[in-house]
PDB file of C-alpha atoms in Angstrom:
ATOM      1  CA  MET G 282     115.488 106.999  73.504  1.00 42.00           C
ATOM      2  CA  VAL G 283     115.451 109.126  76.617  1.00 42.00           C
ATOM      3  CA  ILE G 284     117.116 108.011  79.823  1.00 41.00           C
ATOM      4  CA  GLU G 285     116.399 109.989  82.964  1.00 43.00           C
ATOM      5  CA  VAL G 286     118.598 109.365  86.004  1.00 41.00           C
ATOM      6  CA  SER G 287     117.768 110.869  89.387  1.00 46.00           C
ATOM      7  CA  LYS G 288     120.439 112.777  91.282  1.00 39.00           C
ATOM      8  CA  GLU G 289     120.619 110.041  93.909  1.00 37.00           C
ATOM      9  CA  LEU G 290     120.894 107.306  91.241  1.00 37.00           C
ATOM     10  CA  ASP G 291     118.147 105.425  93.047  1.00 42.00           C
ATOM     11  CA  VAL G 292     115.620 105.407  90.245  1.00 41.00           C
ATOM     12  CA  VAL G 293     116.284 104.982  86.558  1.00 41.00           C
ATOM     13  CA  ARG G 294     113.426 105.570  84.189  1.00 46.00           C
ATOM     14  CA  ILE G 295     113.578 104.354  80.639  1.00 44.00           C
ATOM     15  CA  GLY G 296     111.226 105.738  78.011  1.00 44.00           C
ATOM     16  CA  ILE G 297     111.175 105.095  74.300  1.00 40.00           C
ATOM     17  CA  ASP G 298     109.612 108.241  72.855  1.00 45.00           C
ATOM     18  CA  ARG G 299     109.823 107.321  69.190  1.00 47.00           C
ATOM     19  CA  TYR G 300     108.084 104.016  69.733  1.00 46.00           C
ATOM     20  CA  SER G 301     105.440 105.709  71.816  1.00 50.00           C
ATOM     21  CA  LEU G 302     104.738 108.240  69.061  1.00 51.00           C
ATOM     22  CA  LYS G 303     104.442 105.565  66.369  1.00 56.00           C
ATOM     23  CA  THR G 304     102.340 103.046  68.281  1.00 55.00           C
ATOM     24  CA  GLY G 305     100.571 105.203  70.809  1.00 53.00           C
ATOM     25  CA  CYS G 306     101.772 102.881  73.558  1.00 52.00           C
ATOM     26  CA  ASN G 307     103.245 104.728  76.503  1.00 52.00           C
ATOM     27  CA  LEU G 308     106.132 102.495  77.524  1.00 48.00           C
ATOM     28  CA  ARG G 309     106.977 104.802  80.402  1.00 48.00           C
ATOM     29  CA  SER G 310     103.909 103.526  82.211  1.00 48.00           C
ATOM     30  CA  ILE G 311     104.780  99.888  81.401  1.00 49.00           C
ATOM     31  CA  MET G 312     108.525  99.694  82.066  1.00 54.00           C
ATOM     32  CA  ASP G 313     109.806 101.673  85.015  1.00 61.00           C
ATOM     33  CA  VAL G 314     113.239 100.575  86.182  1.00 69.00           C
ATOM     34  CA  SER G 315     114.060 100.988  89.862  1.00 73.00           C
ATOM     35  CA  LEU G 316     117.251  99.938  91.608  1.00 77.00           C
ATOM     36  CA  ARG G 317     115.983 101.088  94.978  1.00 81.00           C
ATOM     37  CA  VAL G 318     114.390  97.715  95.681  1.00 81.00           C
ATOM     38  CA  ILE G 319     117.854  96.106  95.768  1.00 82.00           C
ATOM     39  CA  LYS G 320     118.584  98.121  98.904  1.00 82.00           C
ATOM     40  CA  GLU G 321     115.374  96.967 100.547  1.00 84.00           C
ATOM     41  CA  PRO G 322     115.217  93.638 102.454  1.00 86.00           C
ATOM     42  CA  ARG G 323     112.697  92.291  99.953  1.00 85.00           C
ATOM     43  CA  GLY G 324     115.096  92.639  97.025  1.00 88.00           C
ATOM     44  CA  PHE G 325     118.362  92.029  98.859  1.00 91.00           C
ATOM     45  CA  ILE G 326     117.141  88.709 100.267  1.00 93.00           C
ATOM     46  CA  ARG G 327     116.178  87.581  96.765  1.00 93.00           C
ATOM     47  CA  ILE G 328     119.782  88.002  95.630  1.00 93.00           C
ATOM     48  CA  ILE G 329     121.021  85.928  98.578  1.00 95.00           C
ATOM     49  CA  GLN G 330     118.367  83.286  97.839  1.00 95.00           C
ATOM     50  CA  CYS G 331     119.519  83.071  94.239  1.00 95.00           C
ATOM     51  CA  VAL G 332     123.135  82.456  95.262  1.00 95.00           C
ATOM     52  CA  MET G 333     122.218  79.995  98.015  1.00 96.00           C
ATOM     53  CA  ALA G 334     119.979  78.000  95.688  1.00 95.00           C
ATOM     54  CA  ILE G 335     122.821  77.643  93.157  1.00 96.00           C
ATOM     55  CA  LEU G 336     125.184  76.418  95.875  1.00 95.00           C
ATOM     56  CA  ALA G 337     122.626  73.959  97.267  1.00 94.00           C
ATOM     57  CA  PHE G 338     121.711  72.149  94.058  1.00 94.00           C
ATOM     58  CA  SER G 339     125.210  72.299  92.535  1.00 93.00           C
ATOM     59  CA  THR G 340     126.853  70.616  95.543  1.00 93.00           C
ATOM     60  CA  THR G 341     124.372  67.749  95.226  1.00 93.00           C
ATOM     61  CA  ALA G 342     124.175  67.406  91.444  1.00 92.00           C
ATOM     62  CA  GLY G 343     127.943  67.609  91.093  1.00 89.00           C
ATOM     63  CA  PHE G 344     128.779  65.086  93.821  1.00 89.00           C
ATOM     64  CA  SER G 345     130.596  61.823  93.205  1.00 87.00           C
ATOM     65  CA  ALA G 346     132.607  59.548  95.482  1.00 88.00           C
ATOM     66  CA  GLU G 347     134.759  56.483  95.147  1.00 88.00           C
ATOM     67  CA  CYS G 348     135.015  53.533  97.514  1.00 88.00           C
ATOM     68  CA  LYS G 349     137.691  50.864  97.560  1.00 89.00           C
ATOM     69  CA  PHE G 350     138.090  47.579  99.366  1.00 87.00           C
ATOM     70  CA  THR G 351     140.464  44.634  99.227  1.00 85.00           C
ATOM     71  CA  ILE G 352     139.632  40.938  99.060  1.00 82.00           C
ATOM     72  CA  GLU G 353     142.311  38.759 100.644  1.00 81.00           C
ATOM     73  CA  CYS G 354     142.016  35.068  99.878  1.00 77.00           C
ATOM     74  CA  ALA G 355     143.756  32.208 101.694  1.00 68.00           C
ATOM     75  CA  SER G 356     147.527  32.365 101.726  1.00 57.00           C
ATOM     76  CA  ASP G 357     147.891  29.212  99.610  1.00 59.00           C
ATOM     77  CA  LYS G 358     146.260  30.929  96.637  1.00 55.00           C
ATOM     78  CA  PRO G 359     148.594  32.598  94.109  1.00 57.00           C
ATOM     79  CA  ASN G 360     147.913  36.301  93.725  1.00 64.00           C
ATOM     80  CA  GLY G 361     145.329  36.009  96.449  1.00 71.00           C
ATOM     81  CA  ILE G 362     144.725  39.748  96.840  1.00 79.00           C
ATOM     82  CA  LYS G 363     142.181  41.607  94.710  1.00 80.00           C
ATOM     83  CA  GLU G 364     141.325  45.317  94.918  1.00 83.00           C
ATOM     84  CA  VAL G 365     137.805  46.404  94.001  1.00 84.00           C
ATOM     85  CA  GLU G 366     136.738  49.989  93.299  1.00 86.00           C
ATOM     86  CA  TYR G 367     133.283  51.408  92.669  1.00 85.00           C
ATOM     87  CA  GLU G 368     132.022  54.931  92.147  1.00 87.00           C
ATOM     88  CA  PHE G 369     128.644  56.502  92.810  1.00 87.00           C
ATOM     89  CA  GLY G 370     127.155  59.958  92.349  1.00 87.00           C
ATOM     90  CA  TYR G 371     124.034  61.918  91.544  1.00 90.00           C
ATOM     91  CA  PRO G 372     121.256  60.762  91.199  1.00 87.00           C
ATOM     92  CA  PHE G 373     122.507  57.875  93.396  1.00 88.00           C
ATOM     93  CA  SER G 374     120.823  55.002  91.619  1.00 84.00           C
ATOM     94  CA  ASN G 375     122.085  51.895  89.806  1.00 82.00           C
ATOM     95  CA  THR G 376     125.439  51.744  91.575  1.00 83.00           C
ATOM     96  CA  LYS G 377     127.521  49.026  89.928  1.00 84.00           C
ATOM     97  CA  LEU G 378     130.777  47.293  90.759  1.00 84.00           C
ATOM     98  CA  SER G 379     132.803  44.399  89.368  1.00 82.00           C
ATOM     99  CA  VAL G 380     133.974  41.646  91.696  1.00 83.00           C
ATOM    100  CA  PRO G 381     135.560  38.200  91.318  1.00 80.00           C
ATOM    101  CA  ARG G 382     133.260  35.204  91.489  1.00 76.00           C
ATOM    102  CA  SER G 383     135.353  33.364  94.064  1.00 75.00           C
ATOM    103  CA  CYS G 384     138.903  32.988  95.272  1.00 74.00           C
ATOM    104  CA  GLU G 385     139.450  30.168  92.766  1.00 73.00           C
ATOM    105  CA  HIS G 386     138.517  32.516  89.922  1.00 70.00           C
ATOM    106  CA  LEU G 387     140.472  35.653  90.781  1.00 69.00           C
ATOM    107  CA  GLU G 388     142.076  35.731  87.354  1.00 71.00           C
ATOM    108  CA  ASP G 389     138.787  35.188  85.501  1.00 72.00           C
ATOM    109  CA  PRO G 390     136.730  38.102  84.143  1.00 75.00           C
ATOM    110  CA  LEU G 391     134.984  39.986  86.910  1.00 78.00           C
ATOM    111  CA  VAL G 392     131.262  39.676  87.532  1.00 81.00           C
ATOM    112  CA  ASP G 393     129.153  42.848  87.357  1.00 82.00           C
ATOM    113  CA  LEU G 394     126.993  43.492  90.419  1.00 82.00           C
ATOM    114  CA  GLU G 395     124.312  46.176  90.791  1.00 82.00           C
ATOM    115  CA  LEU G 396     123.477  47.279  94.332  1.00 79.00           C
ATOM    116  CA  PRO G 397     119.718  47.210  95.121  1.00 79.00           C
ATOM    117  CA  TYR G 398     119.591  50.765  96.455  1.00 81.00           C
ATOM    118  CA  ASP G 399     117.886  53.680  94.749  1.00 85.00           C
ATOM    119  CA  LEU G 400     118.177  57.012  96.572  1.00 84.00           C
ATOM    120  CA  SER G 401     117.331  59.162  93.578  1.00 89.00           C
ATOM    121  CA  ASN G 402     113.923  60.416  94.763  1.00 91.00           C
ATOM    122  CA  ALA G 403     115.193  62.529  97.649  1.00 92.00           C
ATOM    123  CA  SER G 404     118.215  63.853  95.764  1.00 92.00           C
ATOM    124  CA  GLU G 405     116.260  64.755  92.630  1.00 94.00           C
ATOM    125  CA  PHE G 406     113.560  66.546  94.630  1.00 95.00           C
ATOM    126  CA  PHE G 407     116.229  68.510  96.490  1.00 96.00           C
ATOM    127  CA  VAL G 408     117.967  69.518  93.257  1.00 95.00           C
ATOM    128  CA  ALA G 409     114.653  70.374  91.584  1.00 96.00           C
ATOM    129  CA  THR G 410     113.749  72.639  94.502  1.00 96.00           C
ATOM    130  CA  GLY G 411     117.060  74.426  94.129  1.00 96.00           C
ATOM    131  CA  VAL G 412     116.657  74.897  90.372  1.00 96.00           C
ATOM    132  CA  ILE G 413     113.071  76.154  90.670  1.00 96.00           C
ATOM    133  CA  SER G 414     114.091  78.546  93.446  1.00 96.00           C
ATOM    134  CA  PHE G 415     116.964  79.866  91.348  1.00 96.00           C
ATOM    135  CA  LEU G 416     114.720  80.474  88.324  1.00 96.00           C
ATOM    136  CA  TYR G 417     111.984  82.069  90.413  1.00 96.00           C
ATOM    137  CA  THR G 418     114.344  84.503  92.118  1.00 96.00           C
ATOM    138  CA  LEU G 419     115.607  85.619  88.698  1.00 95.00           C
ATOM    139  CA  VAL G 420     112.071  86.179  87.422  1.00 95.00           C
ATOM    140  CA  ILE G 421     110.850  88.029  90.489  1.00 94.00           C
ATOM    141  CA  LEU G 422     113.961  90.217  90.563  1.00 92.00           C
ATOM    142  CA  VAL G 423     113.180  91.272  86.992  1.00 91.00           C
ATOM    143  CA  VAL G 424     109.674  92.167  88.151  1.00 91.00           C
ATOM    144  CA  TYR G 425     111.009  94.068  91.168  1.00 89.00           C
ATOM    145  CA  ILE G 426     113.508  96.082  89.138  1.00 88.00           C
ATOM    146  CA  PHE G 427     111.842  96.650  85.770  1.00 86.00           C
ATOM    147  CA  PHE G 428     108.147  96.656  86.742  1.00 85.00           C
ATOM    148  CA  HIS G 429     108.161  97.987  90.290  1.00 81.00           C
ATOM    149  CA  GLN G 430     105.252 100.354  89.674  1.00 83.00           C
ATOM    150  CA  THR G 431     103.147  97.516  88.301  1.00 85.00           C
ATOM    151  CA  TYR G 432     104.088  95.361  91.302  1.00 85.00           C
ATOM    152  CA  THR G 433     103.082  98.176  93.659  1.00 83.00           C
ATOM    153  CA  ASN G 434      99.833  99.125  91.945  1.00 85.00           C
ATOM    154  CA  ASN G 435      98.597  95.626  91.101  1.00 86.00           C
ATOM    155  CA  THR G 436      97.345  93.901  94.252  1.00 87.00           C
ATOM    156  CA  LYS G 437      97.419  90.424  92.689  1.00 90.00           C
ATOM    157  CA  ILE G 438     101.139  90.250  91.900  1.00 90.00           C
ATOM    158  CA  PRO G 439     102.317  90.547  95.549  1.00 91.00           C
ATOM    159  CA  VAL G 440      99.795  87.866  96.545  1.00 92.00           C
ATOM    160  CA  VAL G 441     101.168  85.527  93.855  1.00 93.00           C
ATOM    161  CA  ASP G 442     104.681  86.353  95.055  1.00 93.00           C
ATOM    162  CA  LEU G 443     103.685  85.469  98.617  1.00 93.00           C
ATOM    163  CA  GLY G 444     102.106  82.202  97.474  1.00 94.00           C
ATOM    164  CA  MET G 445     105.161  81.140  95.472  1.00 95.00           C
ATOM    165  CA  THR G 446     107.487  82.063  98.339  1.00 95.00           C
ATOM    166  CA  THR G 447     105.367  80.021 100.765  1.00 95.00           C
ATOM    167  CA  MET G 448     105.349  77.024  98.434  1.00 96.00           C
ATOM    168  CA  LEU G 449     109.123  77.106  97.950  1.00 96.00           C
ATOM    169  CA  THR G 450     109.621  77.480 101.695  1.00 96.00           C
ATOM    170  CA  VAL G 451     107.669  74.259 102.226  1.00 96.00           C
ATOM    171  CA  PHE G 452     109.657  72.601  99.430  1.00 96.00           C
ATOM    172  CA  TRP G 453     112.939  73.538 101.081  1.00 96.00           C
ATOM    173  CA  MET G 454     111.778  72.196 104.427  1.00 96.00           C
ATOM    174  CA  GLY G 455     110.510  68.912 102.970  1.00 95.00           C
ATOM    175  CA  GLY G 456     113.359  68.502 100.491  1.00 94.00           C
ATOM    176  CA  SER G 457     116.077  69.177 103.046  1.00 95.00           C
ATOM    177  CA  SER G 458     114.526  66.787 105.582  1.00 95.00           C
ATOM    178  CA  ALA G 459     114.138  64.028 103.003  1.00 94.00           C
ATOM    179  CA  TRP G 460     117.652  64.579 101.683  1.00 93.00           C
ATOM    180  CA  ALA G 461     119.076  64.464 105.224  1.00 94.00           C
ATOM    181  CA  GLN G 462     117.640  60.965 105.569  1.00 93.00           C
ATOM    182  CA  GLY G 463     118.876  60.166 102.067  1.00 91.00           C
ATOM    183  CA  VAL G 464     122.446  61.162 102.923  1.00 92.00           C
ATOM    184  CA  ALA G 465     122.317  59.019 106.068  1.00 92.00           C
ATOM    185  CA  ASP G 466     121.100  56.035 104.007  1.00 90.00           C
ATOM    186  CA  LEU G 467     123.733  56.737 101.381  1.00 89.00           C
ATOM    187  CA  LYS G 468     126.550  56.610 103.923  1.00 88.00           C
ATOM    188  CA  SER G 469     125.197  53.370 105.348  1.00 88.00           C
ATOM    189  CA  TYR G 470     124.058  51.414 102.274  1.00 87.00           C
ATOM    190  CA  LEU G 471     126.960  52.238  99.963  1.00 86.00           C
ATOM    191  CA  HIS G 472     129.664  51.722 102.571  1.00 87.00           C
ATOM    192  CA  PRO G 473     131.961  48.782 101.698  1.00 86.00           C
ATOM    193  CA  ASP G 474     131.030  47.038 104.961  1.00 86.00           C
ATOM    194  CA  THR G 475     127.430  46.882 103.721  1.00 85.00           C
ATOM    195  CA  VAL G 476     128.476  45.868 100.210  1.00 85.00           C
ATOM    196  CA  PHE G 477     130.311  42.879 101.685  1.00 83.00           C
ATOM    197  CA  LYS G 478     126.936  41.354 102.605  1.00 82.00           C
ATOM    198  CA  PHE G 479     126.119  40.948  98.903  1.00 80.00           C
ATOM    199  CA  LEU G 480     129.416  39.260  98.002  1.00 81.00           C
ATOM    200  CA  ILE G 481     129.638  35.518  98.376  1.00 78.00           C
ATOM    201  CA  ILE G 482     133.393  35.754  98.296  1.00 77.00           C
ATOM    202  CA  CYS G 483     133.257  37.909 101.435  1.00 79.00           C
ATOM    203  CA  THR G 484     130.521  36.069 103.309  1.00 76.00           C
ATOM    204  CA  SER G 485     131.938  32.587 102.744  1.00 69.00           C
ATOM    205  CA  ASN G 486     134.465  31.993 105.503  1.00 63.00           C
ATOM    206  CA  ASP G 487     136.003  28.970 103.849  1.00 58.00           C
ATOM    207  CA  GLU G 488     137.002  30.899 100.728  1.00 55.00           C
ATOM    208  CA  ALA G 489     138.063  34.359 101.792  1.00 55.00           C
ATOM    209  CA  LYS G 490     140.385  35.294 104.557  1.00 63.00           C
ATOM    210  CA  ALA G 491     139.158  38.861 104.823  1.00 74.00           C
ATOM    211  CA  CYS G 492     137.416  41.698 102.979  1.00 81.00           C
ATOM    212  CA  ARG G 493     138.948  44.968 104.137  1.00 83.00           C
ATOM    213  CA  THR G 494     137.735  48.508 103.551  1.00 84.00           C
ATOM    214  CA  ASP G 495     140.439  50.746 102.126  1.00 84.00           C
ATOM    215  CA  GLU G 496     138.410  53.850 101.267  1.00 86.00           C
ATOM    216  CA  ASP G 497     134.820  54.554 102.256  1.00 83.00           C
ATOM    217  CA  GLY G 498     134.293  57.767 100.272  1.00 81.00           C
ATOM    218  CA  SER G 499     134.200  61.409 101.307  1.00 85.00           C
ATOM    219  CA  PHE G 500     130.811  62.947 102.049  1.00 88.00           C
ATOM    220  CA  GLY G 501     131.896  66.444 103.037  1.00 87.00           C
ATOM    221  CA  LEU G 502     130.248  67.993  99.976  1.00 90.00           C
ATOM    222  CA  LEU G 503     126.915  66.322 100.734  1.00 90.00           C
ATOM    223  CA  ASN G 504     127.091  67.471 104.350  1.00 92.00           C
ATOM    224  CA  GLY G 505     127.566  70.976 102.985  1.00 93.00           C
ATOM    225  CA  SER G 506     124.525  70.577 100.744  1.00 93.00           C
ATOM    226  CA  LEU G 507     122.415  69.696 103.792  1.00 94.00           C
ATOM    227  CA  ILE G 508     123.584  72.810 105.624  1.00 95.00           C
ATOM    228  CA  LEU G 509     122.765  74.891 102.552  1.00 95.00           C
ATOM    229  CA  GLY G 510     119.362  73.234 102.247  1.00 95.00           C
ATOM    230  CA  PHE G 511     118.255  74.095 105.779  1.00 96.00           C
ATOM    231  CA  ALA G 512     119.823  77.547 105.438  1.00 96.00           C
ATOM    232  CA  ASN G 513     117.665  78.081 102.357  1.00 96.00           C
ATOM    233  CA  PHE G 514     114.586  77.041 104.310  1.00 96.00           C
ATOM    234  CA  ILE G 515     115.345  79.586 107.044  1.00 96.00           C
ATOM    235  CA  LEU G 516     116.079  82.275 104.460  1.00 95.00           C
ATOM    236  CA  TRP G 517     112.865  81.708 102.503  1.00 95.00           C
ATOM    237  CA  ALA G 518     110.800  81.546 105.689  1.00 95.00           C
ATOM    238  CA  PHE G 519     112.385  84.797 106.864  1.00 93.00           C
ATOM    239  CA  SER G 520     111.546  86.523 103.568  1.00 93.00           C
ATOM    240  CA  LEU G 521     107.834  85.738 103.956  1.00 93.00           C
ATOM    241  CA  TRP G 522     107.374  88.693 106.283  1.00 91.00           C
ATOM    242  CA  PHE G 523     108.772  91.214 103.820  1.00 89.00           C
ATOM    243  CA  ILE G 524     106.629  89.823 100.991  1.00 91.00           C
ATOM    244  CA  TYR G 525     103.580  89.783 103.244  1.00 90.00           C
ATOM    245  CA  LYS G 526     104.044  93.495 103.985  1.00 89.00           C
ATOM    246  CA  GLU G 527     103.570  94.240 100.269  1.00 85.00           C
ATOM    247  CA  THR G 528     100.198  92.485 100.044  1.00 85.00           C
ATOM    248  CA  VAL G 529      96.711  93.769 100.733  1.00 85.00           C
ATOM    249  CA  PHE G 530      96.544  91.382 103.705  1.00 80.00           C
ATOM    250  CA  HIS G 531      98.967  93.624 105.599  1.00 69.00           C
ATOM    251  CA  THR G 532      97.924  96.980 104.147  1.00 65.00           C
ATOM    252  CA  PRO G 533      94.283  96.911 103.058  1.00 60.00           C
ATOM    253  CA  GLU G 534      93.248  99.036 100.130  1.00 52.00           C
ATOM    254  CA  VAL G 535      92.299 102.518 101.182  1.00 49.00           C
ATOM    255  CA  SER G 536      88.751 103.287 100.200  1.00 47.00           C
ATOM    256  CA  ASP G 537      87.757 106.522  98.573  1.00 48.00           C
ATOM    257  CA  PRO G 538      87.165 109.135 101.314  1.00 48.00           C
ATOM    258  CA  SER G 539      84.209 110.513  99.381  1.00 48.00           C
ATOM    259  CA  GLU G 540      82.404 107.185  99.781  1.00 46.00           C
ATOM    260  CA  ASN G 541      82.609 107.423 103.573  1.00 48.00           C
ATOM    261  CA  GLN G 542      81.182 110.911 103.763  1.00 48.00           C
ATOM    262  CA  THR G 543      77.531 111.108 104.814  1.00 48.00           C
ATOM    263  CA  THR G 544      75.237 113.952 104.007  1.00 46.00           C
ATOM    264  CA  LYS G 545      73.988 115.759 107.041  1.00 45.00           C
ATOM    265  CA  PRO G 546      70.235 115.993 107.184  1.00 47.00           C
ATOM    266  CA  VAL G 547      68.847 119.422 106.673  1.00 43.00           C
ATOM    267  CA  GLY G 548      66.952 120.524 109.724  1.00 41.00           C
ATOM    268  CA  ARG G 549      63.753 122.467 109.696  1.00 43.00           C
ATOM    269  CA  VAL G 550      63.964 126.163 110.281  1.00 38.00           C
TER     270      VAL G 550
END
């Protein structure tokens, strides 16, 4: 194996001479490693996109919160206070809690209740966009670094890169907008004050004295995921220009000068 390193350490070329001699395949022309692209905006932005995508989908997929409220029955009831806790998290569907049937049955086994809210579509699309973006940035960085000559010489690869970047930009815009509405619905629908509407023990004035919210959950992590989502959209939209510059749409293929030359007619003497 021969490794050639330039004096500036910008370009590293890897050639496998023994394999080339045995198979006749010139790997130098296939694999040509270049670290120079990392210093260019096209490659540097990809690294930032990779990190931002991980942060965006991990803050959503790893989120969970706990809410707590207290049911206070009439003062003439023994042990008339009951605390209820319920937890919810990604993908934000099938949220369940256990509550007493009535103030007369506080000591009886609790009744399981499932809230009729399913917010999984927006959250799953947002996480899927982050995962796909993360995987794509890894793949395209491998192409940039290990096959930069192929990327430069093949006019189709930059066009595919531009198309994928455009698609993921649209995904980030749509996913972040949908998830912003999803977070707003999540804060509203899963708040204990909304849950009270589904509890007979809380809505019946003659049985319960009060249903009081003790803890309504912390949504700081989800607010951060929204900021990361729209930041990803801006970042991917910004990178479109640098990908576009590598395509034939920005720099058309230069035709052979010999084809443009015309033969001067020979005049009569």
